[in-house]
Amino acid sequence: MTRDVPLLFIPGPTEVRPEILRVLSEPVISHRGPRIEAITRRIFEDLGALYRTRQECFVACSSATGLMEAAVRNLSRKKVLSTVCGAFSERQYQTALKCGRPATRLGVPAGQPIDLAEVERELATGAYDLVTAVHSETSTGVLNPIAELGELVRRHDDVLLAVDCVSSLAGAPFETDLWGVDLAFAGTQKCLALPPGLTVFTVSARAMERSAAIEGRGHYFDFQLYRKMAAKGQCPATTNISLLRALGVQLDHILRKEGLEERWNRHAALAERVRGHLSERFSLFPDAGFMTPSESVFRTDGRISPTALVDELLKRGKRIGAGYGELKETTFRIGHLGDLTMRDIDGLLTDLDATLAEMGIS
Amino acid sequence: MTRDVPLLFIPGPTEVRPEILRVLSEPVISHRGPRIEAITRRIFEDLGALYRTRQECFVACSSATGLMEAAVRNLSRKKVLSTVCGAFSERQYQTALKCGRPATRLGVPAGQPIDLAEVERELATGAYDLVTAVHSETSTGVLNPIAELGELVRRHDDVLLAVDCVSSLAGAPFETDLWGVDLAFAGTQKCLALPPGLTVFTVSARAMERSAAIEGRGHYFDFQLYRKMAAKGQCPATTNISLLRALGVQLDHILRKEGLEERWNRHAALAERVRGHLSERFSLFPDAGFMTPSESVFRTDGRISPTALVDELLKRGKRIGAGYGELKETTFRIGHLGDLTMRDIDGLLTDLDATLAEMGIS
């Protein structure tokens, strides 16, 4: 196979299978009418299986960041409690402020999971109507305990829980109904292994009810509009038809060819391989017991420059990630998510070994 | 060529050239880094040529409807004057209300262009800080006099003009700077002849200044964020990389292969052919002198059912549009936009003649 672009081992966008790329190159079809409606209805149904929920599921033509705004505008009129453990949960907090909502930032040092005791204390004040969290925090590699968070939030009748599962959905167990998640959303370019451009999300009945009562929530991310269009087997506005069709094909692959739990297991196995292979040379960044299976974040401890490592490995046609944001110069990130196989990962590790040896680390 | 989906002659999404479909099937590249930044910088520059503006240009990962919300949230804190002449300008008005902004609906009967005298009277009240309009109203086939509207708006220092040019950009003359348009936006699936999924837009300096001063404008459509990221050759969040690359290829085609003015002329020629061919059997819906070159909307005068006509023609592998919204049962629409050629249109008209004859209209 000849290709002039590197293989992606960043924590998203990830490699896309040729079968999916072929769907994207098919002629465009009308965004209304029975053909696309049948595809869309099947997608909504499959998303229910993916999200492990009986609640309504939808597709938005936006980056997942758009749903951070949707969370705030549809679900809060009192005050937002934002759990922050890295750049993406920070973005959710900043989005609340930029939407003009009062919000509290409940932060922990990078690499740690959210502090459940702190959440409990804050909720006891009765000041909040929405808690936000990121399941898999892509900037630090932390996987947060959403089951336990959901259990805390459910003790308060009027508080909703919105969870960013961008880099965990389809790559790690995510149990919308069991955990009591009112809104969950994920872009298509992480564990779903599609190009970016759409966001899939699910809304609980009580979140839908809250949304209906909030004035000024806008149009583009209005959950009521999504519900109204979904009843007709449609998405609002003119959505990305090509990517929507690819999503349909990929959901079928995930649920009926690979199997969802097998997909979770594969991500866990890839993570184990990468971590085992590098453990003598680098320590992992996140707290033990709270690591996402979709990527591994390693400390460099000042021995190499992460960006130099990325650049050197690129010469072998493979792209990993430097650290994100504040961690840019002190960590590097290997994405092992989506449709990547053990063979892909072994190939990466071979090239990584050679590159690290050249850089004096063996 | 064998294909199992009809050729599209609806007013968008339109047919996409095989060259563009091939770009969509290329491997995904990282959304950050020099390669995509070079492509993105070139796109921003080419959009300046497309919009005929020296102002900043951007790409949003959303449907054009998202920019209706962006217009209101970034540009108005007083009151919106919404000119309404069909379903899409109505949507812009409703979006203002759904964002919690006071707004006036300045409507005209379907088929007519906006009423400039009425606009002038309303603006004289001094109540407004934003005027919204649709250039090419896809539901009725009307092309509005934006040059004249801009001239009226410019007489008021503190009033901005936001224009939806979704089905006119690259298909009809659009002069952002000359006409004094502060915000213009268009989806990729109309005259740009790409799949849907991205929206291109341009923001004037005074609109950018207004945006910076408005609290609660949010994050996802925040013009300040677009400016900040554009300075680095980037789009905010993780955008649709595949479609962005296709946009780059298509802008090069439009500006340097076909030529922008030649593209406008081709749309005008296709419109003339369609209208000339059907003029003895059907009358055109929009007011004379105010017809968009991207589609033709015909009255059925109760002689045929538009949806029956669409369905019958589908049997010959070609899809035209029934009327939109309230005009569903009384008009039909033929899209002649994007990369469609005179040969495509002649093929359509042959099949349309045969279909109409079968339905008793010859």
XYZ file of C-alpha atoms in Angstrom:
724
model
C 0.000 0.000 0.000
C 1.451 3.351 -1.017
C 0.172 6.418 0.759
C 1.650 9.847 1.171
C 0.128 10.558 4.579
C 1.174 8.983 7.881
C -0.790 6.258 9.630
C -2.600 7.833 12.560
C -1.858 6.726 16.113
C -3.012 9.991 17.642
C -5.979 9.925 20.020
C -8.270 10.893 17.133
C -8.928 11.445 14.336
C -8.064 7.821 13.845
C -7.509 5.601 10.817
C -10.633 4.898 8.758
C -11.150 1.510 7.085
C -11.167 1.428 3.250
C -14.753 0.092 3.317
C -15.846 3.276 5.083
C -13.797 5.536 2.803
C -15.581 3.934 -0.151
C -18.981 4.845 1.299
C -17.834 8.466 1.483
C -17.062 8.460 -2.226
C -20.516 7.274 -3.278
C -22.800 9.716 -5.101
C -24.674 12.115 -2.841
C -28.340 11.324 -2.229
C -31.171 13.637 -1.232
C -31.209 14.603 2.460
C -34.966 13.981 2.537
C -36.953 11.000 1.293
C -37.436 7.323 2.151
C -33.885 6.137 1.441
C -32.101 8.428 3.876
C -34.964 8.106 6.365
C -34.551 4.337 6.522
C -30.813 4.768 7.117
C -31.405 7.422 9.768
C -34.004 5.402 11.681
C -31.644 2.449 11.769
C -28.861 4.726 13.057
C -31.060 6.072 15.866
C -31.881 2.511 16.865
C -28.269 1.347 16.708
C -27.163 4.337 18.756
C -29.489 3.128 21.477
C -27.552 -0.158 21.560
C -24.232 1.700 21.486
C -25.222 4.031 24.314
C -26.921 1.190 26.231
C -30.055 3.255 26.571
C -33.757 3.162 25.915
C -33.750 6.952 25.588
C -33.819 8.919 22.376
C -30.631 9.148 20.289
C -29.722 11.764 17.688
C -27.043 12.892 15.257
C -25.834 16.513 15.047
C -23.949 18.066 12.151
C -21.220 19.588 14.337
C -18.061 18.808 16.268
C -18.634 17.350 19.730
C -17.741 20.785 21.109
C -21.090 21.954 19.775
C -22.808 19.573 22.156
C -20.959 21.160 25.084
C -22.885 24.280 24.213
C -26.083 22.294 23.699
C -25.675 20.831 27.199
C -25.601 24.246 28.815
C -28.279 25.900 26.693
C -30.769 23.021 26.925
C -30.218 21.807 30.453
C -29.314 24.604 32.868
C -31.074 27.719 34.036
C -29.696 27.803 37.581
C -26.006 26.933 37.929
C -23.569 24.462 36.369
C -21.164 22.306 38.371
C -18.265 21.567 36.012
C -15.876 18.815 37.024
C -12.520 19.663 35.433
C -9.576 17.265 35.032
C -7.994 18.440 31.791
C -8.373 20.555 28.664
C -11.683 19.141 27.432
C -13.520 19.274 30.742
C -12.081 22.793 31.098
C -13.596 23.654 27.720
C -16.993 22.501 28.961
C -16.639 24.822 31.963
C -15.549 27.767 29.792
C -18.466 27.098 27.458
C -20.904 27.426 30.353
C -19.409 30.836 31.176
C -19.406 31.903 27.514
C -23.118 31.038 27.351
C -23.664 33.405 30.270
C -24.446 30.670 32.807
C -23.191 30.786 36.385
C -20.791 27.885 36.882
C -18.435 26.397 39.449
C -15.140 24.850 38.352
C -14.338 21.778 40.421
C -10.789 20.994 39.374
C -8.189 18.336 40.197
C -4.491 18.205 39.248
C -3.818 16.841 35.749
C -3.670 13.054 35.703
C -6.199 12.610 38.489
C -9.862 11.644 38.140
C -12.637 13.903 39.362
C -13.081 14.172 43.137
C -16.389 12.546 44.058
C -16.319 13.801 47.661
C -16.009 17.373 46.381
C -18.922 16.813 44.010
C -21.007 15.505 46.891
C -20.190 18.554 49.035
C -21.049 20.985 46.248
C -24.324 19.260 45.369
C -25.360 19.450 49.022
C -25.550 23.249 48.650
C -28.552 22.838 46.356
C -27.189 25.536 44.055
C -26.930 23.425 40.891
C -29.192 22.020 38.215
C -26.524 20.505 35.940
C -23.273 18.576 36.475
C -20.840 18.219 33.575
C -18.052 15.669 33.258
C -15.785 14.084 30.696
C -15.656 10.292 30.730
C -12.338 9.857 28.885
C -10.306 13.071 29.230
C -8.211 12.986 26.054
C -5.686 15.578 27.270
C -4.523 13.515 30.269
C -5.624 9.942 29.493
C -7.883 9.740 32.539
C -11.073 7.664 32.561
C -13.477 9.101 35.122
C -15.785 7.071 37.397
C -19.066 8.074 35.772
C -21.040 5.243 37.401
C -20.198 6.632 40.857
C -20.757 10.216 39.718
C -24.165 9.278 38.360
C -25.060 7.666 41.647
C -24.263 10.920 43.504
C -26.157 13.090 41.028
C -29.275 10.881 41.116
C -29.696 11.673 44.824
C -30.731 15.182 43.748
C -34.040 15.213 41.896
C -33.501 18.431 40.002
C -29.880 17.941 38.942
C -29.011 16.564 35.494
C -25.776 14.898 34.402
C -24.129 15.668 31.038
C -21.168 13.522 30.019
C -18.671 13.989 27.188
C -17.826 10.448 26.060
C -16.000 11.608 22.938
C -12.987 9.309 23.272
C -14.687 6.468 25.120
C -17.924 5.647 23.301
C -17.483 2.266 21.574
C -14.009 1.933 23.092
C -14.817 1.477 26.800
C -17.925 0.395 28.691
C -20.411 3.248 28.759
C -23.795 2.614 30.381
C -26.109 5.561 29.866
C -29.172 4.179 31.628
C -27.394 2.175 34.305
C -25.228 5.129 35.302
C -28.023 7.714 35.104
C -26.534 9.906 32.390
C -28.982 12.523 31.070
C -26.950 13.712 28.105
C -24.011 11.919 26.516
C -22.261 12.911 23.305
C -19.361 11.763 21.132
C -17.770 12.830 17.849
C -17.370 10.271 15.085
C -13.556 10.448 14.781
C -12.472 8.586 17.930
C -13.469 5.028 18.846
C -16.140 5.068 16.123
C -13.314 5.314 13.545
C -15.052 7.580 11.067
C -13.839 10.949 9.792
C -14.833 13.888 12.023
C -17.919 15.959 11.214
C -20.870 14.480 13.081
C -21.709 14.063 16.761
C -23.956 11.325 18.126
C -25.850 11.977 21.344
C -28.579 10.706 23.620
C -31.002 12.655 25.799
C -32.946 11.317 28.783
C -36.658 11.953 29.245
C -36.076 14.319 32.152
C -33.402 16.201 30.185
C -35.822 16.524 27.292
C -38.436 17.902 29.686
C -35.957 20.439 31.098
C -34.976 21.552 27.612
C -38.593 22.241 26.658
C -38.901 24.654 29.588
C -35.788 26.728 28.929
C -36.277 29.947 26.988
C -33.562 31.248 24.689
C -32.018 27.825 24.135
C -31.668 28.624 20.450
C -32.377 26.669 17.313
C -29.359 24.777 16.021
C -28.839 22.640 19.116
C -32.458 22.670 20.309
C -33.208 19.177 21.628
C -36.926 19.679 20.945
C -36.163 20.190 17.264
C -34.033 17.029 17.176
C -36.913 15.095 18.722
C -39.450 16.524 16.267
C -37.298 15.659 13.241
C -36.318 12.233 14.594
C -40.003 11.292 14.744
C -39.920 11.635 10.939
C -36.668 9.687 10.644
C -34.757 12.859 9.921
C -32.005 15.131 11.221
C -32.571 18.882 11.429
C -31.293 21.162 8.624
C -29.207 19.621 5.835
C -26.791 17.274 7.520
C -23.675 15.572 6.189
C -25.366 12.807 4.145
C -22.117 11.118 3.116
C -20.842 10.796 6.654
C -24.285 9.810 7.925
C -24.312 6.853 5.528
C -20.818 5.891 6.642
C -22.015 6.055 10.251
C -24.789 3.623 9.410
C -22.332 1.150 7.891
C -19.925 1.498 10.812
C -22.602 1.026 13.499
C -23.643 -2.164 11.741
C -20.003 -3.290 11.792
C -19.543 -2.444 15.479
C -22.766 -3.977 16.754
C -23.239 -6.973 14.467
C -19.829 -7.854 13.047
C -17.261 -7.088 15.741
C -19.665 -6.877 18.690
C -19.666 -3.993 21.160
C -18.163 -5.837 24.110
C -15.513 -7.390 21.855
C -14.687 -3.868 20.711
C -14.264 -2.743 24.331
C -12.039 -5.769 24.941
C -9.911 -5.052 21.882
C -9.290 -1.485 23.089
C -8.275 -2.823 26.500
C -5.926 -5.361 24.894
C -4.282 -2.709 22.684
C -3.789 -0.482 25.731
C -2.211 -3.336 27.662
C 0.176 -4.127 24.812
C 1.331 -0.508 24.459
C 1.748 0.001 28.210
C 3.516 -3.309 28.732
C 5.897 -2.594 25.899
C 6.932 0.872 27.086
C 6.698 0.432 30.864
C 10.446 0.021 31.435
C 11.242 3.250 29.620
C 8.376 5.566 30.515
C 5.915 5.949 33.361
C 2.230 6.458 32.670
C 0.772 9.869 33.373
C -2.734 9.183 34.773
C -3.433 7.856 38.239
C -3.367 4.065 38.382
C -6.855 2.605 38.031
C -8.141 5.588 36.060
C -6.671 5.116 32.585
C -8.717 5.329 29.429
C -8.323 2.345 27.095
C -8.328 4.544 23.982
C -4.929 6.152 24.485
C -1.830 5.962 26.665
C -0.228 9.130 27.992
C 3.424 8.790 29.047
C 5.666 11.172 31.020
C 8.935 12.091 29.290
C 10.601 13.216 32.529
C 12.686 15.676 30.538
C 14.587 12.938 28.700
C 13.216 13.686 25.224
C 11.151 16.384 23.574
C 7.666 15.007 22.770
C 7.437 17.079 19.593
C 10.862 15.807 18.474
C 9.680 12.245 19.061
C 6.551 12.879 17.005
C 8.613 14.381 14.176
C 11.197 11.595 14.155
C 8.522 8.890 14.076
C 6.783 10.716 11.220
C 9.823 9.886 9.081
C 8.705 6.268 9.401
C 5.189 7.186 8.271
C 3.494 7.000 11.665
C 1.987 9.814 13.692
C 1.577 9.724 17.456
C 0.610 12.769 19.551
C 2.640 15.156 21.652
C 1.076 16.209 24.939
C -2.075 18.331 24.847
C -2.149 21.961 25.965
C -0.209 22.427 29.188
C 1.202 18.906 28.905
C 2.624 19.498 25.420
C 6.293 19.443 26.491
C 6.116 16.860 29.273
C 4.052 13.975 27.878
C 3.418 12.115 24.640
C 0.269 10.276 23.657
C -0.317 7.075 21.713
C -3.825 6.545 20.433
C -4.885 2.887 20.197
C -8.496 3.319 19.337
C -11.108 2.902 16.655
C -10.475 0.092 14.212
C -6.733 -0.266 14.901
C -5.605 -3.887 15.273
C -2.926 -5.580 17.363
C -0.911 -5.907 14.169
C -1.107 -2.132 13.614
C 0.050 -1.557 17.170
C 2.894 -4.033 16.910
C 4.063 -2.274 13.741
C 3.961 1.031 15.551
C 5.888 -0.292 18.530
C 8.636 -1.646 16.249
C 9.074 1.750 14.622
C 8.808 3.504 17.973
C 11.566 1.324 19.423
C 13.869 2.192 16.525
C 13.067 5.895 16.810
C 13.586 5.964 20.575
C 16.899 4.108 20.209
C 18.063 6.766 17.743
C 17.091 9.395 20.303
C 19.177 7.646 22.952
C 16.414 5.857 24.841
C 16.575 2.072 24.761
C -22.200 4.547 -15.703
C -24.296 2.364 -13.442
C -25.569 3.893 -10.237
C -28.429 2.926 -7.998
C -29.270 6.449 -6.842
C -30.956 9.145 -8.925
C -29.106 12.102 -10.438
C -29.907 15.158 -8.356
C -31.675 18.126 -9.895
C -33.026 19.342 -6.575
C -31.939 22.774 -5.322
C -29.244 21.124 -3.196
C -27.641 18.866 -2.209
C -26.432 18.743 -5.786
C -24.365 16.286 -7.811
C -20.707 16.040 -6.761
C -17.973 15.474 -9.363
C -16.057 12.145 -9.216
C -12.798 14.093 -8.631
C -14.285 15.500 -5.425
C -15.726 12.152 -4.328
C -12.225 10.688 -4.688
C -10.809 13.309 -2.313
C -13.390 12.250 0.261
C -12.156 8.669 0.103
C -8.511 9.535 0.819
C -7.030 8.518 4.180
C -7.817 10.876 7.053
C -5.010 13.221 8.104
C -4.446 14.918 11.448
C -6.641 17.951 12.088
C -3.580 19.843 13.372
C -0.147 20.214 11.814
C 1.456 21.894 8.790
C -0.313 19.905 6.079
C -3.869 20.784 7.056
C -2.810 24.318 8.024
C -1.490 24.994 4.533
C -4.755 23.728 3.050
C -6.796 25.790 5.496
C -4.873 29.031 4.883
C -5.369 28.605 1.162
C -9.094 28.033 1.710
C -9.426 31.211 3.795
C -7.694 33.155 1.027
C -9.792 31.597 -1.736
C -12.972 32.301 0.204
C -11.996 35.980 0.115
C -11.999 35.796 -3.677
C -15.288 33.864 -3.673
C -16.998 36.326 -1.332
C -15.350 39.303 -3.096
C -14.113 40.627 0.214
C -10.971 41.725 1.975
C -12.520 40.719 5.298
C -11.802 37.568 7.230
C -13.276 34.281 6.013
C -13.876 31.099 7.995
C -15.206 27.544 7.810
C -17.640 26.125 10.386
C -18.337 22.447 10.999
C -22.132 22.830 10.865
C -25.080 23.240 8.545
C -25.699 26.795 7.330
C -28.587 26.915 9.807
C -25.950 27.054 12.544
C -24.762 30.366 11.164
C -28.294 31.761 11.480
C -27.826 31.278 15.197
C -24.280 32.655 15.043
C -25.633 35.804 13.371
C -28.028 36.515 16.201
C -25.730 35.558 19.076
C -22.688 37.447 17.779
C -24.283 40.505 16.241
C -27.396 41.653 18.076
C -28.034 42.877 21.589
C -30.852 45.320 20.763
C -33.356 44.126 18.193
C -33.316 42.147 14.957
C -35.122 43.209 11.786
C -35.801 40.002 9.869
C -36.851 40.326 6.254
C -38.947 37.269 5.440
C -39.890 36.065 1.944
C -40.017 32.304 2.388
C -39.159 29.344 4.597
C -35.449 30.013 5.053
C -35.743 33.717 5.870
C -38.582 32.697 8.204
C -36.189 30.258 9.892
C -33.726 33.087 10.482
C -36.515 35.112 12.155
C -37.609 32.159 14.303
C -33.983 31.558 15.287
C -33.731 35.127 16.601
C -36.783 34.494 18.778
C -35.469 31.102 19.930
C -32.249 32.801 21.003
C -34.318 35.133 23.147
C -33.741 38.224 20.979
C -36.482 40.758 20.284
C -37.191 40.679 16.559
C -39.529 42.138 13.963
C -40.759 40.001 11.075
C -40.978 42.027 7.879
C -42.764 39.649 5.507
C -43.922 39.726 1.896
C -46.161 37.257 0.025
C -44.336 34.161 -1.277
C -42.724 34.795 -4.655
C -41.989 38.456 -3.966
C -38.648 39.976 -3.011
C -38.197 41.844 0.252
C -39.817 45.276 0.461
C -37.063 47.896 0.613
C -39.435 50.757 1.442
C -40.653 48.835 4.489
C -37.074 48.186 5.567
C -36.307 51.881 5.262
C -39.341 52.801 7.382
C -38.443 50.291 10.102
C -34.790 51.322 10.261
C -35.883 54.957 10.705
C -37.273 53.975 14.135
C -33.714 53.406 15.385
C -34.830 50.267 17.202
C -32.535 47.807 15.424
C -28.898 46.768 15.451
C -29.118 43.856 12.966
C -30.938 43.235 9.681
C -31.181 39.683 8.344
C -31.961 38.650 4.783
C -31.691 35.694 2.449
C -30.104 36.400 -0.931
C -31.471 33.382 -2.798
C -34.616 32.143 -1.020
C -34.604 28.455 -1.927
C -38.240 27.874 -0.964
C -39.651 30.369 -3.511
C -36.847 30.862 -6.032
C -36.554 34.588 -5.296
C -33.231 36.442 -5.550
C -33.343 39.479 -3.275
C -31.798 42.891 -4.047
C -28.997 42.761 -1.476
C -27.032 45.619 -3.091
C -29.968 47.978 -2.506
C -30.624 46.543 0.957
C -26.985 47.095 1.897
C -27.191 50.670 0.734
C -30.170 51.279 3.062
C -28.526 49.568 6.031
C -25.240 51.472 5.635
C -27.081 54.740 6.292
C -27.371 53.601 9.923
C -24.009 53.466 11.675
C -24.933 50.933 14.322
C -26.899 48.490 12.190
C -25.263 45.366 10.781
C -26.399 43.276 7.807
C -26.331 39.458 7.882
C -27.084 37.652 4.630
C -27.785 33.959 3.986
C -26.275 33.282 0.550
C -26.641 29.512 0.852
C -28.014 28.882 -2.626
C -26.360 31.814 -4.403
C -22.672 31.849 -3.408
C -20.629 30.787 -6.460
C -23.819 30.619 -8.533
C -24.818 34.279 -8.786
C -22.923 37.564 -8.324
C -22.393 38.188 -4.625
C -20.352 41.245 -3.627
C -19.717 41.277 0.118
C -17.657 44.469 0.294
C -19.387 46.370 -2.487
C -22.820 45.688 -1.019
C -21.794 46.292 2.590
C -22.595 42.829 3.951
C -21.290 42.274 7.504
C -21.916 38.542 7.731
C -22.527 36.187 4.815
C -22.722 32.402 5.014
C -23.311 29.424 2.731
C -23.384 25.644 3.083
C -21.186 23.553 0.816
C -23.946 21.527 -0.849
C -25.467 24.125 -3.199
C -23.567 26.065 -5.872
C -20.240 24.898 -4.375
C -21.224 21.331 -5.391
C -19.744 19.503 -2.409
C -21.542 17.208 0.004
C -23.206 19.030 2.925
C -21.420 19.310 6.269
C -19.478 22.578 6.317
C -20.468 26.232 6.141
C -18.209 28.969 4.769
C -18.671 32.491 6.078
C -17.148 35.958 6.154
C -17.290 38.574 8.916
C -16.682 42.314 8.510
C -14.410 44.262 10.855
C -17.340 46.063 12.463
C -19.222 42.790 12.906
C -16.143 41.293 14.549
C -15.996 44.283 16.884
C -19.681 43.913 17.783
C -19.205 40.224 18.497
C -16.341 40.883 20.919
C -18.627 43.124 22.996
C -21.575 40.727 23.318
C -21.709 38.624 26.483
C -23.226 35.153 26.430
C -22.567 34.643 22.717
C -21.393 31.123 23.472
C -18.441 29.074 22.301
C -19.223 26.964 19.265
C -20.150 29.835 16.955
C -18.038 32.503 18.679
C -16.542 34.667 15.918
C -13.644 35.649 18.200
C -12.646 32.013 18.493
C -12.781 31.570 14.711
C -10.506 34.607 14.323
C -8.054 33.329 16.946
C -7.803 29.882 15.340
C -7.651 31.278 11.784
C -4.541 33.245 12.758
C -2.908 29.836 13.244
C -4.315 28.478 9.958
C -6.835 26.386 11.846
C -10.540 25.843 12.395
C -11.925 25.558 15.959
C -12.518 22.083 17.474
C -12.029 19.003 15.277
C -13.605 19.855 11.968
C -14.516 17.616 9.034
C -11.011 17.136 7.584
C -12.170 15.096 4.572
C -14.705 17.667 3.471
C -12.302 20.523 4.216
C -9.777 19.021 1.804
C -12.507 18.593 -0.808
C -13.454 22.251 -0.302
C -9.849 23.239 -1.015
C -9.843 21.285 -4.275
C -13.221 22.677 -5.317
C -12.317 26.318 -4.587
C -9.239 25.872 -6.756
C -11.484 24.483 -9.499
C -13.999 27.320 -9.215
C -11.518 30.184 -9.052
C -8.698 28.977 -11.280
C -10.158 26.379 -13.640
C -13.721 27.416 -14.392
C -13.468 31.048 -13.212
C -15.970 32.636 -10.845
C -17.699 34.887 -13.364
C -17.883 32.027 -15.873
C -19.538 29.976 -13.135
C -22.129 32.700 -12.562
C -22.720 32.834 -16.327
C -23.144 29.071 -16.548
C -25.801 29.139 -13.823
C -27.615 31.924 -15.689
C -27.446 29.954 -18.954
C -28.802 26.776 -17.321
C -31.655 28.780 -15.793
C -32.487 30.308 -19.150
C -32.527 26.897 -20.834
C -34.867 25.381 -18.237
C -37.220 28.352 -18.218
C -37.295 28.667 -22.002
C -38.031 24.960 -22.378
C -40.947 24.874 -19.923
C -42.402 28.355 -20.413
C -45.299 27.254 -22.631
C -46.466 24.656 -20.102
C -45.821 26.286 -16.740
C -45.540 29.803 -15.376
C -42.677 30.756 -13.090
C -43.472 31.368 -9.451
C -41.223 34.293 -8.420
C -41.785 37.897 -9.443
C -40.172 38.720 -12.787
C -36.747 40.299 -12.335
C -36.182 38.557 -8.989
C -35.392 34.973 -9.919
C -32.411 33.090 -8.553
C -30.222 31.457 -11.205
C -29.695 28.336 -9.098
C -33.193 26.921 -9.397
C -36.491 27.451 -11.184
C -39.772 27.278 -9.292
C -42.853 26.619 -11.418
C -46.566 26.862 -10.570
C -48.577 23.719 -11.262
C -51.934 25.572 -11.284
C -53.600 22.425 -10.039
C -52.899 20.493 -13.241
C -50.533 17.939 -11.716
C -49.398 16.894 -8.274
C -45.786 18.036 -7.726
C -44.994 14.964 -5.619
C -46.462 12.699 -8.342
C -44.246 14.448 -10.903
C -41.180 13.931 -8.699
C -42.036 10.257 -8.240
C -42.693 9.631 -11.934
C -39.429 11.274 -12.968
C -37.562 9.210 -10.370
C -38.442 6.155 -12.441
C -36.120 7.617 -15.069
C -33.352 8.045 -12.484
C -33.652 11.788 -11.995
C -34.785 13.683 -8.943
C -36.277 17.170 -9.032
C -37.934 18.863 -6.049
C -41.564 19.305 -5.070
C -42.435 22.687 -3.588
C -41.006 23.592 -0.189
C -43.131 23.911 2.928
C -46.376 25.761 2.212
C -45.711 25.549 -1.516
C -45.372 21.760 -1.489
C -48.578 21.033 -3.391
C -48.626 24.030 -5.726
C -45.123 24.304 -7.162
C -42.210 22.138 -8.285
C -38.548 23.050 -8.292
C -35.724 22.245 -10.668
C -32.219 22.821 -9.352
C -29.661 23.800 -12.008
C -26.733 24.600 -9.796
C -23.302 23.520 -8.737
C -21.311 21.651 -11.362
C -24.284 20.627 -13.530
C -23.675 21.138 -17.247
C -25.923 22.089 -20.163
C -25.714 18.449 -21.237
C -27.018 17.334 -17.812
C -29.883 19.805 -18.081
C -30.758 18.762 -21.629
C -30.872 15.152 -20.467
C -33.187 16.130 -17.655
C -35.479 18.119 -19.919
C -35.817 15.162 -22.324
C -36.879 12.885 -19.470
C -39.100 15.585 -18.017
C -40.900 16.027 -21.356
C -41.584 12.304 -21.548
C -42.800 12.197 -17.963
C -45.067 15.221 -18.365
C -46.521 13.778 -21.585
C -47.387 10.579 -19.711
C -49.094 12.727 -17.098
C -51.158 14.461 -19.801
C -49.196 17.690 -20.115
C -47.553 18.284 -23.466
